[in-house]
Amino acid sequence: MMRQSGLFSHWSFESFAPGSIPRPKYNAFCRIHRQTSTCFDLLAHFEDLSMGGAVVDWCLVSGLANQLSAAIRDLVDQLQVMNPVEFMDAHDWVAKLSFYTRLSTEHTPTPANPPYLLPLDSPEGRASFSWISKHLGPSQTGPVLVLTPSLYQYFIEANDMRHGLDDLLRLLELIKNDATDELSDRARELIRGGSLPQRLLAEMEIAAVELAPGGKFLELKVFAGNGADAVMIGEYGGVRPTEFIAAWLEAVACKFSPAALALRLSQGLADEEHLLTVAVFPSTVASATKNCALWKGVPDATALVARLDQILSRVTKLHVFKAQGEALRPEHCRSLHDLICLCMERGLAQIFAFAGEPARGLAGIKQLRLEIPVVINIFNLGGGLFPSAAERAVISTEDVRSIPAWSLLLGLVCPAVSWSGARHEEAASVPHYSSYAVLSQLFMYCTLRLEQNLYVAECSCEDGVQKYVQFRFKGGTGTRVQRRSRLEIMRLILEGEGFAVDSCGDYLEAVRSGEDDVFLQRNLVCLGLLMAWVQASGVEALGRMTPVQGRDLFRDVFSDSLSDPN
C-alpha cells in the first residue's frame, strides 16, 4: 500500500560535495535504510501472529526468523562497507542472537531409523504404542501391525520432500478456507507421487499378505500425535493386501487434509513434530470407509500464540531506548529488534559524522530544539531553513522554512497536548541518531525516536509531480491488548483524515496523495499532533480506551488546536 519513499531521490549522492564521500559508502547507507524497512515488516508479521492474527504453520515462524536474521546480517555487511575498522567484529553481535533465535524456533526432526513396522503385541510395540489399543477398542483382538512415525520420516527424506512441503505449508492460513483446500490438495498430490526403496516396499507387501491371508481385507487407522495426545485423523477400509502400498500413501496424505492440518496448526506444531502412526489389522468385511476428516474441532491460535510468547523476547521485544537519550551499544542488544535499531543508529551515525565535517555538503547538521522534550537533527538540502540559521548549530521552529516541516512541527508542539512528567531540560543534549529530518522547501522526511516508539512522516508538495503525505509508526512498549488498542485508535483517526491505512502487528502505515496543498498541510498538522498525543498519553492510557473513544478524544484535541489562535 505504501508508495516508495522519495527520500533518496532528494537526499541523493549529488547532494554531497563532489568527491567527499565514496559512492560505495553512500550506497551502503541507502541499503541500510531500505533493509531496515524490510526488517520492520518481518517484525510486524511476528507481532501479528503473536496477537492471534492468523493460524499458520510453525515452519512459517522459523522461516520468518531465518529471513530476519539474514536481513540483519546484510545490515551489518553494509555497516562494514561504511566503516570496516569500527565494525570489524559486528557480525559477532548478530551471531549470538541469531543462534538463540534459531534454537528457539527450529526443532529436532523425528528420527528416520528403523523399526518401521512393528507388531503391536511385540515387546517394543507394547512399550511404545500401547495407546493404540485404547483407540481400537476391546473388539479388536486380532493382530495389529504398526507403521511407525519413523517410516513417515524416512519416506519424506527418501523423496527429499521437506523443502517442497514447507514451501506449501508456509502459505497456509486456516481462516482462508479456499486457499487451505487448494494447498491441502497440492501437498497430498506431492505425497502420492513419492515412493520407498524396493526392499522396504517388499517388506510391507509381505507383512500385508501375512496379516490378511485367505482373501481377508485390511483396515487402516491413521493417528497424529503420540500417546495420550494422539488423535485419529483418518481411516481406510476394504483394502486388499495387494493395494496396501497405495493405501498407506493415502494414509500419509491424510496428514495434509484440511481437518488434519487444522488440528496440527491449532496445537502450534511443525509437521515433523506431529508424529504420524498407522495401525493396520485384518477384517473379513470389505468396508468402503475412506475418511480423512475425523477431527471436527475449530482452528484456534491459542497454542501458536503461547509458543510464540516463548521466543518474542529474543525477536520482537525492544530492550533498548527505555529512556530518551539513552546511548545504544552492542552489549545492550538482547533481541533481533534491538539489533535492527543498533544498525540503523550506527549507519546514521556514520552519515552524521561525515556531514558534520566542514565543507562537506549539506551545510553541516543543525539541532532543532523545541518547546517539548524533543530534539531533531536537521539536514538541510537547500531551502529547508532560513538563511538566519546558517551560523548557528542549534535552531528553533522559527528557523524552519520547509513548508511540510513547518506544518508537522505546528502539530507536534501544539499546547493542546500536555507532556506531563517530561521536562524540556530532560531532553538529551545529543538526540538519538534516528531522530532526524531531511528538508528542502517543499520536501520533508522526518523520523522521530521517542523512547521505544518510532514515528516517520514524509511529504512532498513539489509542483509537477504527485503530491503526497505518508506516515509510519512502530511501537515498542505495552501489553498485547494495549498495543492493539493504540493501533486501532490511530487507524480510525487517520482514516477519518482521508489516509489509506494498513497495519500489521504493532506496525502501521498510512498514505494520502493527489490532494491540494491546503489539505496536505492539514494532514501534516494532524500527524504532528498525533505523534505528540500518542507519545504524551502513553500506551497504558490508550489501552484503556476503545478505538472510538480514542478517536473522539483526539478529534476534540485536534479541533481545539485548530481553533486556538495561539
XYZ file of C-alpha atoms in Angstrom:
566
model
C 0.000 0.000 0.000
C 2.796 2.419 0.879
C 4.348 4.278 -2.023
C 8.106 4.066 -2.331
C 9.879 6.666 -0.231
C 11.185 9.668 -2.100
C 13.964 10.230 0.443
C 16.909 9.221 -1.709
C 15.634 10.954 -4.823
C 16.161 14.144 -2.760
C 18.983 13.100 -0.435
C 20.946 11.950 -3.450
C 24.633 11.254 -3.931
C 24.849 14.567 -5.764
C 23.628 16.460 -2.682
C 27.042 15.812 -1.116
C 30.100 17.827 -2.109
C 31.844 16.212 -5.112
C 34.433 13.644 -4.066
C 33.612 13.950 -0.378
C 32.010 10.525 0.129
C 32.807 7.314 -1.755
C 29.873 6.011 -3.730
C 30.025 2.537 -2.072
C 29.512 4.152 1.361
C 26.547 6.161 0.160
C 25.048 3.068 -1.490
C 25.584 1.090 1.724
C 23.714 3.715 3.727
C 20.813 3.676 1.238
C 20.635 -0.116 1.532
C 20.630 0.062 5.339
C 17.681 2.434 5.173
C 15.685 0.221 2.806
C 16.644 -3.034 4.505
C 15.536 -1.611 7.852
C 12.035 -1.188 6.417
C 12.103 -4.840 5.350
C 13.128 -5.832 8.875
C 10.248 -3.861 10.383
C 7.839 -5.642 8.035
C 9.150 -9.011 9.264
C 8.896 -7.925 12.905
C 5.324 -6.803 12.270
C 4.461 -10.234 10.885
C 5.802 -11.844 14.056
C 3.774 -9.442 16.189
C 0.605 -10.033 14.191
C 0.919 -13.780 14.722
C 1.552 -13.245 18.436
C -1.712 -11.294 18.616
C -3.627 -14.245 17.171
C -3.973 -12.560 13.795
C -3.730 -15.871 11.903
C -3.378 -19.620 12.426
C -0.296 -20.614 10.451
C 2.227 -23.410 10.169
C 5.200 -23.249 12.523
C 7.558 -23.521 9.548
C 6.399 -20.000 8.607
C 7.604 -18.785 12.015
C 11.027 -20.426 11.657
C 11.208 -19.111 8.091
C 10.459 -15.559 9.234
C 13.186 -15.860 11.876
C 15.682 -17.010 9.251
C 14.707 -14.162 6.902
C 15.065 -11.643 9.703
C 18.496 -12.945 10.723
C 19.641 -12.855 7.091
C 18.370 -9.276 6.676
C 20.224 -8.173 9.816
C 23.425 -9.826 8.572
C 23.025 -7.746 5.421
C 22.651 -4.600 7.556
C 25.945 -5.466 9.245
C 27.596 -6.084 5.863
C 26.641 -2.544 4.854
C 27.981 -1.123 8.128
C 31.295 -2.795 7.379
C 31.314 -1.128 3.964
C 30.778 2.240 5.641
C 33.481 1.745 8.272
C 35.447 -1.533 8.058
C 37.558 -0.834 11.150
C 34.804 0.183 13.561
C 32.541 -2.672 12.536
C 35.118 -5.427 12.001
C 33.550 -7.529 14.792
C 29.965 -6.521 14.053
C 28.894 -9.988 12.919
C 29.600 -11.204 16.446
C 26.626 -9.053 17.535
C 24.374 -10.993 15.194
C 25.773 -14.499 15.535
C 24.866 -14.987 19.186
C 21.308 -13.657 18.997
C 20.628 -15.426 15.686
C 21.827 -18.689 17.224
C 19.470 -18.423 20.205
C 16.593 -17.375 17.941
C 17.210 -20.335 15.655
C 17.421 -22.613 18.690
C 14.010 -21.448 19.891
C 12.235 -21.604 16.517
C 13.655 -24.775 14.993
C 13.133 -28.331 16.237
C 14.738 -31.755 16.121
C 13.056 -33.897 13.443
C 11.718 -37.356 14.210
C 14.468 -39.991 13.744
C 14.182 -41.806 10.426
C 15.815 -45.031 11.581
C 14.118 -48.471 11.956
C 11.984 -50.134 13.114
C 9.420 -49.106 10.515
C 6.978 -51.989 11.027
C 6.156 -53.393 14.473
C 3.601 -55.949 15.656
C 1.587 -54.230 18.377
C 1.905 -57.292 20.619
C 5.718 -57.319 20.379
C 7.676 -56.064 23.404
C 8.715 -52.900 21.561
C 5.231 -52.418 20.167
C 3.617 -52.689 23.602
C 6.217 -50.366 25.107
C 5.798 -47.566 22.540
C 2.311 -47.944 21.065
C 0.049 -49.450 23.709
C -2.128 -46.325 23.413
C -3.343 -47.596 20.021
C -5.324 -50.374 21.742
C -7.462 -47.771 23.527
C -8.454 -46.257 20.174
C -9.203 -49.620 18.548
C -11.328 -50.808 21.456
C -11.811 -54.261 23.047
C -13.482 -55.704 19.952
C -10.173 -55.713 18.101
C -8.500 -58.879 19.420
C -6.564 -59.950 16.339
C -3.077 -58.974 15.220
C -2.265 -55.315 14.655
C 0.675 -54.022 12.620
C 2.062 -50.604 13.480
C 3.705 -48.472 10.799
C 5.839 -46.202 12.946
C 6.436 -42.430 12.714
C 9.991 -43.242 11.596
C 8.599 -44.725 8.372
C 6.870 -41.436 7.538
C 10.053 -39.502 8.300
C 12.145 -41.845 6.163
C 9.595 -41.540 3.338
C 9.889 -37.732 3.408
C 13.701 -37.900 3.449
C 13.935 -40.615 0.767
C 11.879 -38.446 -1.590
C 13.542 -35.168 -0.498
C 10.114 -33.639 0.108
C 10.788 -31.477 3.140
C 11.563 -28.247 1.265
C 8.667 -28.744 -1.140
C 6.214 -29.420 1.675
C 7.449 -26.492 3.752
C 7.138 -24.170 0.766
C 3.451 -25.095 0.626
C 2.904 -25.100 4.380
C 4.308 -21.569 4.744
C 1.394 -20.373 2.630
C -1.197 -21.874 4.967
C -3.584 -19.581 6.795
C -6.535 -21.539 8.102
C -9.053 -18.704 8.023
C -8.707 -18.692 4.220
C -10.713 -21.863 3.501
C -10.425 -21.938 -0.278
C -6.662 -21.453 -0.166
C -6.344 -24.129 2.548
C -8.228 -26.656 0.400
C -6.006 -25.897 -2.585
C -2.767 -26.173 -0.593
C -4.028 -29.391 1.001
C -4.660 -30.883 -2.445
C -1.195 -29.863 -3.639
C 0.508 -31.338 -0.576
C -1.397 -34.622 -0.883
C -0.525 -34.902 -4.569
C 3.116 -34.402 -3.643
C 2.842 -37.263 -1.127
C 1.106 -39.562 -3.605
C 3.980 -39.065 -6.036
C 6.516 -40.460 -3.572
C 7.839 -43.969 -3.150
C 10.088 -46.114 -0.966
C 13.101 -48.310 -1.743
C 12.134 -51.661 -3.260
C 13.393 -53.684 -0.302
C 11.131 -51.736 2.081
C 8.142 -51.992 -0.272
C 8.663 -55.747 -0.429
C 8.777 -55.959 3.371
C 5.493 -54.021 3.628
C 3.793 -56.165 0.962
C 4.837 -59.393 2.699
C 3.604 -58.070 6.047
C 0.230 -57.179 4.467
C -0.216 -60.645 2.959
C 0.686 -62.333 6.245
C -1.729 -60.067 8.143
C -4.719 -60.778 5.884
C -4.451 -64.293 4.421
C -7.223 -66.162 2.670
C -8.908 -63.248 0.953
C -9.257 -61.063 4.038
C -9.186 -57.282 3.845
C -7.164 -54.693 5.740
C -8.354 -51.796 7.858
C -6.062 -48.762 8.352
C -6.410 -46.280 11.212
C -4.366 -43.092 10.909
C -3.173 -41.275 14.044
C -1.489 -37.895 14.514
C 0.350 -37.219 17.738
C 1.576 -39.715 20.299
C 0.364 -41.363 23.479
C -2.434 -39.599 25.330
C -2.263 -36.693 22.837
C -2.818 -38.913 19.774
C -5.887 -38.178 17.648
C -7.311 -40.460 14.969
C -7.400 -38.314 11.834
C -8.327 -40.882 9.174
C -9.437 -44.419 8.387
C -9.445 -46.613 5.318
C -11.288 -49.913 4.947
C -11.713 -52.683 2.406
C -8.042 -52.649 1.415
C -6.712 -55.787 -0.298
C -3.143 -56.814 0.577
C -2.068 -56.051 -2.989
C -3.374 -52.491 -2.541
C -1.611 -51.890 0.754
C 1.191 -49.641 -0.510
C -1.261 -47.304 -2.263
C -3.478 -47.307 0.830
C -0.531 -46.401 3.057
C 0.297 -43.475 0.745
C -3.313 -42.296 1.109
C -2.955 -42.623 4.880
C 0.175 -40.456 4.770
C -1.607 -37.948 2.522
C -4.349 -37.835 5.162
C -1.858 -35.949 7.336
C -2.343 -32.986 4.990
C -6.143 -32.992 4.794
C -7.728 -29.681 5.831
C -9.030 -31.247 9.058
C -5.648 -32.751 10.000
C -3.865 -29.506 9.176
C -6.318 -27.574 11.348
C -5.628 -29.987 14.227
C -1.854 -29.635 13.958
C -1.793 -25.873 13.483
C -4.182 -25.462 16.425
C -1.552 -27.242 18.525
C 1.182 -24.864 17.311
C 3.288 -27.748 15.956
C 5.502 -28.154 12.903
C 4.803 -31.085 10.587
C 7.827 -33.025 11.856
C 6.667 -32.564 15.446
C 3.240 -34.100 14.772
C 4.008 -37.813 14.599
C 2.157 -39.992 12.084
C 1.345 -43.566 13.057
C -0.733 -46.038 11.043
C -2.311 -49.106 12.642
C -3.289 -51.962 10.294
C -5.368 -55.013 11.121
C -7.322 -57.692 9.195
C -11.044 -57.647 8.561
C -13.468 -60.072 6.948
C -15.677 -57.199 5.797
C -14.901 -55.088 2.744
C -15.634 -51.730 4.333
C -15.925 -48.788 1.962
C -14.756 -46.326 4.633
C -12.360 -43.660 3.370
C -12.311 -40.620 5.625
C -9.642 -38.009 6.317
C -11.885 -35.555 8.142
C -12.358 -37.240 11.501
C -11.194 -34.256 13.573
C -14.107 -31.845 13.875
C -12.537 -29.129 16.002
C -12.391 -25.418 15.242
C -8.985 -23.893 14.326
C -7.563 -21.970 17.257
C -4.481 -19.742 17.542
C -4.053 -20.137 21.317
C -1.279 -22.757 21.198
C 0.569 -20.901 18.447
C 0.420 -17.654 20.427
C 1.628 -19.421 23.587
C 4.587 -20.880 21.713
C 5.402 -17.533 20.123
C 5.360 -15.890 23.545
C 8.354 -18.045 24.465
C 10.512 -16.595 21.684
C 9.340 -12.987 21.300
C 11.781 -11.680 23.900
C 14.582 -12.706 21.512
C 12.860 -11.430 18.372
C 10.403 -8.520 18.640
C 10.792 -7.209 22.192
C 12.655 -3.914 22.388
C 15.042 -3.866 25.340
C 16.780 -0.607 24.358
C 15.588 3.018 24.196
C 13.849 2.706 27.553
C 14.849 6.281 28.343
C 15.099 9.245 25.998
C 18.726 9.986 25.131
C 19.945 6.569 26.244
C 23.074 5.572 24.332
C 22.784 2.377 22.316
C 25.680 -0.103 22.416
C 26.039 -3.702 21.173
C 26.104 -5.133 24.693
C 22.610 -3.721 25.285
C 21.110 -5.809 22.470
C 19.102 -8.824 23.597
C 16.757 -9.256 20.640
C 16.782 -9.056 16.851
C 14.680 -5.873 17.144
C 17.447 -4.345 19.275
C 19.994 -5.244 16.585
C 17.929 -3.583 13.864
C 17.799 -0.379 15.896
C 21.533 -0.599 16.567
C 22.334 -0.952 12.866
C 20.051 1.953 11.991
C 21.626 4.160 14.668
C 25.181 3.252 13.684
C 24.523 3.766 9.979
C 23.081 7.202 10.654
C 25.998 7.990 12.969
C 28.371 7.397 10.066
C 26.483 9.865 7.880
C 26.242 12.338 10.748
C 29.987 12.163 11.307
C 30.570 12.811 7.636
C 28.027 15.622 7.237
C 29.270 17.365 10.374
C 32.662 17.975 8.867
C 33.172 21.463 7.348
C 32.876 21.968 3.598
C 31.387 18.508 3.036
C 27.981 19.352 1.713
C 24.600 19.698 3.435
C 25.915 22.760 5.316
C 26.527 20.583 8.381
C 23.969 19.369 10.883
C 21.661 21.578 12.909
C 19.946 20.621 16.140
C 16.320 21.663 16.225
C 15.237 22.216 19.835
C 11.545 22.526 20.567
C 9.303 23.657 23.399
C 8.684 19.972 24.133
C 11.279 17.333 25.131
C 12.193 16.509 21.534
C 15.448 17.299 19.717
C 15.797 16.666 15.981
C 18.961 16.563 13.856
C 18.314 18.595 10.705
C 19.891 18.009 7.284
C 19.182 20.996 5.055
C 19.194 20.082 1.377
C 18.686 23.729 0.437
C 15.704 25.926 1.152
C 14.713 23.931 4.223
C 15.949 26.600 6.668
C 16.033 30.367 6.558
C 19.459 31.958 5.938
C 19.484 33.195 9.534
C 20.203 29.614 10.685
C 23.440 29.349 8.721
C 25.796 30.332 11.527
C 24.045 28.511 14.380
C 24.299 24.858 15.376
C 21.120 24.966 17.475
C 17.949 26.252 15.835
C 14.242 26.611 16.622
C 10.980 26.338 14.676
C 11.341 29.992 13.607
C 14.336 28.952 11.512
C 12.369 26.309 9.570
C 11.447 27.385 6.040
C 10.343 23.953 4.767
C 6.572 24.124 4.302
C 5.914 20.426 5.132
C 8.230 20.513 8.170
C 6.698 23.706 9.496
C 3.206 22.177 9.276
C 4.305 18.979 11.024
C 6.038 20.921 13.797
C 2.961 23.097 14.273
C 1.076 19.993 15.338
C 3.973 18.423 17.239
C 4.449 21.387 19.604
C 0.743 22.205 19.939
C -0.009 23.368 23.514
C -3.240 21.338 23.424
C -1.076 18.332 24.328
C 0.497 18.347 27.766
C 3.795 16.481 28.070
C 3.269 15.970 31.803
C 6.170 14.375 33.636
C 8.610 15.243 30.869
C 10.588 18.451 31.227
C 12.265 20.155 28.338
C 15.622 20.138 30.083
C 15.435 16.328 30.283
C 15.796 16.022 26.522
C 19.176 14.657 25.589
C 21.770 17.190 24.523
C 22.526 14.790 21.684
C 19.329 13.133 20.395
C 19.136 9.605 19.070
C 20.647 9.469 15.613
C 17.298 8.098 14.421
C 15.583 11.394 15.354
C 16.401 13.386 12.236
C 14.845 15.270 9.354
C 15.936 15.857 5.760
C 14.450 19.100 4.447
C 14.059 21.234 1.400
C 11.489 23.965 0.948
C 8.855 21.594 -0.480
C 10.039 18.194 0.807
C 10.398 16.657 4.240
C 11.431 13.284 5.593
C 11.287 13.197 9.394
C 11.961 10.293 11.735
C 11.438 10.611 15.486
C 12.670 8.047 18.002
C 10.724 8.922 21.135
C 11.740 6.375 23.739
C 10.706 2.993 22.308
C 8.282 4.372 19.703
C 9.357 5.225 16.150
C 7.442 7.758 14.029
C 8.181 8.533 10.375
C 6.496 11.286 8.346
C 7.270 12.154 4.744
C 5.758 14.766 2.443
C 6.390 16.160 -0.990
C 4.362 19.140 -2.191
C 6.526 19.925 -5.220
C 4.860 21.094 -8.403
C 4.877 18.857 -11.448
C 4.765 15.555 -9.535
C 2.089 13.820 -7.474
C 1.942 15.342 -4.009
C 1.677 13.033 -1.007
C 1.940 12.603 2.732
C 2.833 9.274 4.261
C 3.293 8.108 7.814
C 4.676 5.075 9.613
C 4.551 4.068 13.255
C 6.411 1.252 15.021
C 5.534 0.781 18.665
C 7.817 -0.744 21.236
C 6.025 -0.821 24.583
C 2.802 -2.083 26.118
C 0.910 -5.310 26.520
C -0.648 -7.086 23.572
C -4.065 -5.599 24.343
C -2.679 -2.088 24.878
C -0.730 -2.109 21.623
C -3.690 -3.403 19.648
C -5.919 -0.674 21.116
C -3.342 2.046 20.375
C -3.015 0.956 16.752
C -6.769 0.765 16.203
C -7.208 4.264 17.630
C -4.539 5.567 15.261
C -6.166 3.738 12.357
C -9.574 5.346 12.966
C -8.015 8.800 13.345
C -6.004 8.538 10.127
C -8.826 7.040 8.094
C -11.026 9.889 9.277
C -8.445 12.308 7.878
C -8.535 10.664 4.445
C -5.498 8.376 4.731
C -5.386 4.862 3.331
C -4.148 2.797 6.288
C -2.560 -0.615 6.573
C -1.342 -2.245 9.771
C 0.197 -5.481 10.946
C 1.201 -6.348 14.489
C 2.378 -3.106 16.108
C 3.322 -1.500 12.787
C 1.143 0.992 10.902
C 1.496 2.650 7.519
C -0.712 5.413 6.109
C -0.631 7.425 2.893
C -2.608 10.203 1.243
C -1.787 11.537 -2.192
C -3.078 13.671 -5.009
C -4.531 16.396 -2.777
C -4.166 20.175 -2.832
C -1.503 21.772 -0.643
C -4.007 23.030 1.914
C -5.283 19.507 2.632
C -1.774 18.051 2.839
C -0.745 20.770 5.272
C -3.767 19.963 7.432
C -2.738 16.296 7.289
C 0.767 17.192 8.435
C -0.536 19.266 11.357
C -2.712 16.274 12.268
C 0.275 13.895 12.071
C 2.411 16.127 14.270
C -0.367 16.397 16.823
C -0.991 12.639 16.627
C 2.683 11.905 17.375
C 2.583 14.234 20.378
C -0.767 12.937 21.623
C 0.161 9.252 21.336
C 3.538 9.810 22.972
C 2.292 12.042 25.781
C -0.791 9.912 26.500
C 1.193 6.681 26.825
C 0.190 3.187 25.792
C -1.385 2.416 29.174
C -3.941 5.226 28.883
C -4.672 4.461 25.221
C -5.056 0.794 26.097
C -7.935 1.623 28.422
C -9.890 3.292 25.613
C -11.993 1.756 22.909
C -10.882 2.774 19.384
C -13.943 5.027 19.036
C -13.320 6.692 22.413
C -9.704 7.362 21.466
C -10.641 8.740 18.063
C -13.269 11.055 19.523
C -10.902 12.303 22.218
C -8.238 13.091 19.621
C -10.774 14.850 17.409
C -11.628 17.143 20.308
C -7.936 17.916 20.848
C -7.430 18.499 17.112
C -10.461 20.807 16.897
C -9.241 22.798 19.885
C -5.805 23.171 18.303
C -7.262 24.440 15.019
C -9.464 26.994 16.761
C -6.744 28.213 19.162
C -5.159 31.365 17.689
C -2.021 30.674 19.758
